[in-house]
């Protein structure tokens, strides 16, 4: 610990020693700093990798119901609709498994959003679209400035800024089928000294399956204080609450055939999630060529789920072929008729993490070349406690009842402490139409796991998993053609070892499996261009060599897998109104991904995975296409279609469906969607409507915990008043 903190102190001191150098930096250009809350630099033409920006105008045109819908237009992204409102975010990038978005870094204004960014990178929360100004998706070189979980890239939700010119705000009300209704209020005031903004939202409705209703509320306050002409302080406090009846258990083959939208135990299954977060940022514009950003963040989350059954179509908990006798009251099938007679399993988990990061962005002319440099360091800690209570008595549906017996019904208690120090440096050299960007990130990580209780018995198992990883990156960009960038890059990605996956069994005993970080080497070659007025195009050829994939076998986890992903991403937009200089604009937007290679390059005999097998949840083709029309009278209407090709769901590439529904294939499907907006010129009122799955197609989206049907036709309409 002392050595690590000594390193941290040295790194911060080194960063501060660069401040005098930055003060003397030559005034070459405006500083290439990050925006206040974004992760992309101001000079996008020099970014040597692929990125996408879904801005507020895009969100208004499409009117997505969930974050997953908003990201379906981004090439390379596979967003799985497991629930109706996107409460459990499943996003896979370039062939990586989308389960809980665990290999793609999620952030809000640069702050990590996972339950535990290192210890449990599960996405049970993402920033509501009501608060979002734009979404930044970064998949290429440049990721070394952030971490961890950068194997699949980064997604940053940028929230709206505090007002700067008086009082402003907006009130939005919307409602739709399946019991949906929502409200959002934003109020703010600001002037030259600073300002404050308050956000409050509430959404509720029915889920995909009957009984899967949800209720979500969030309250946030964001403030800004301009300390001096060159110093700004930004603070944000948020409180999120979810109370839903959504269960992770899917349906077996027979259950799905009987009624794909049933949820036999929905009367009792429940998911609760509370999340409090604080973010504080100090921005110091040292001079016109240097800026020092210091960010501190803190999050405290509690999530608890109650599930009556684990296996679809089975009322008992099966572990290694043995059913736990205390759950015999559940019977042999999970049905609404016998759900009242059984208990189940509670999984309360507590997460607390905090961190502080300081980074210096400055221009200089080292070696006689105009350059933009970034150096920084981050310190991060996590404290995680995972418990499980279980019994077959119907009273076990009450967690307090189970706790009242002390450890009698305690099945698992695991404590996890994480300490991570990250160092990063990057420099972009500008030489005529060329820019060269080398960089490096170092992740120094310690994960301590203490198994206090497991399989219903006290334990004394302790393990420390340490790793230090150097993650280099290099990119080139060429801007020799107007409004066009050709780029190429390579960088290393990392997904740290997951302590929550390390608990396994050997005979009658409990063991901890020690895994190494999952690593990747990511290559890109691409082009983006706005050369023609009204036409924007982008294309990227990518290749990812993924090493040290963690594989599960008989309850234990170990590093055994290797894979390769390669493909091409295309995206474009044509505004015919701009092209023909007309106030009536017909626009066409689209994206397409061909993941022509996504396979295991190393056999894993214990899992029946052969070299060359397709990776799970890695569709070969993904596409999104929209045709819209907007006129000077305030009307904007659009119709579109999203397509996903068929997918394997396991590394064995099973084609025959199993009885529990967890094995088999997922057929390809196309979903039509449409939206309409109307705002009379000069008016403060916007009317809008949107529909998803316009033809009400039936389709399958997941087999992780049994068969899960996709969303039925979902439509909603609303009104927004801005002032």
XYZ file of C-alpha atoms in Angstrom, residues 34-40 108-111 133-134 136 156-161 222 234 236 279 281 283:
26
model
C -11.468 17.981 -23.858
C -14.799 19.682 -23.584
C -16.040 20.179 -20.048
C -17.739 16.799 -19.873
C -16.762 15.027 -23.121
C -14.010 12.544 -23.869
C -13.398 13.608 -27.470
C -21.248 9.877 -17.630
C -19.331 13.109 -18.165
C -16.139 11.074 -17.866
C -17.160 9.256 -14.655
C -26.991 16.274 -24.677
C -24.986 13.804 -26.777
C -19.893 9.744 -27.603
C -19.753 8.471 -22.694
C -23.095 10.123 -21.919
C -22.628 13.889 -21.939
C -25.266 15.681 -19.866
C -26.679 19.119 -20.582
C -24.668 22.070 -19.271
C -25.759 20.235 -11.289
C -18.577 22.007 -11.632
C -23.196 17.207 -9.725
C -19.005 14.270 -9.238
C -14.588 18.821 -11.448
C -10.981 23.229 -14.584
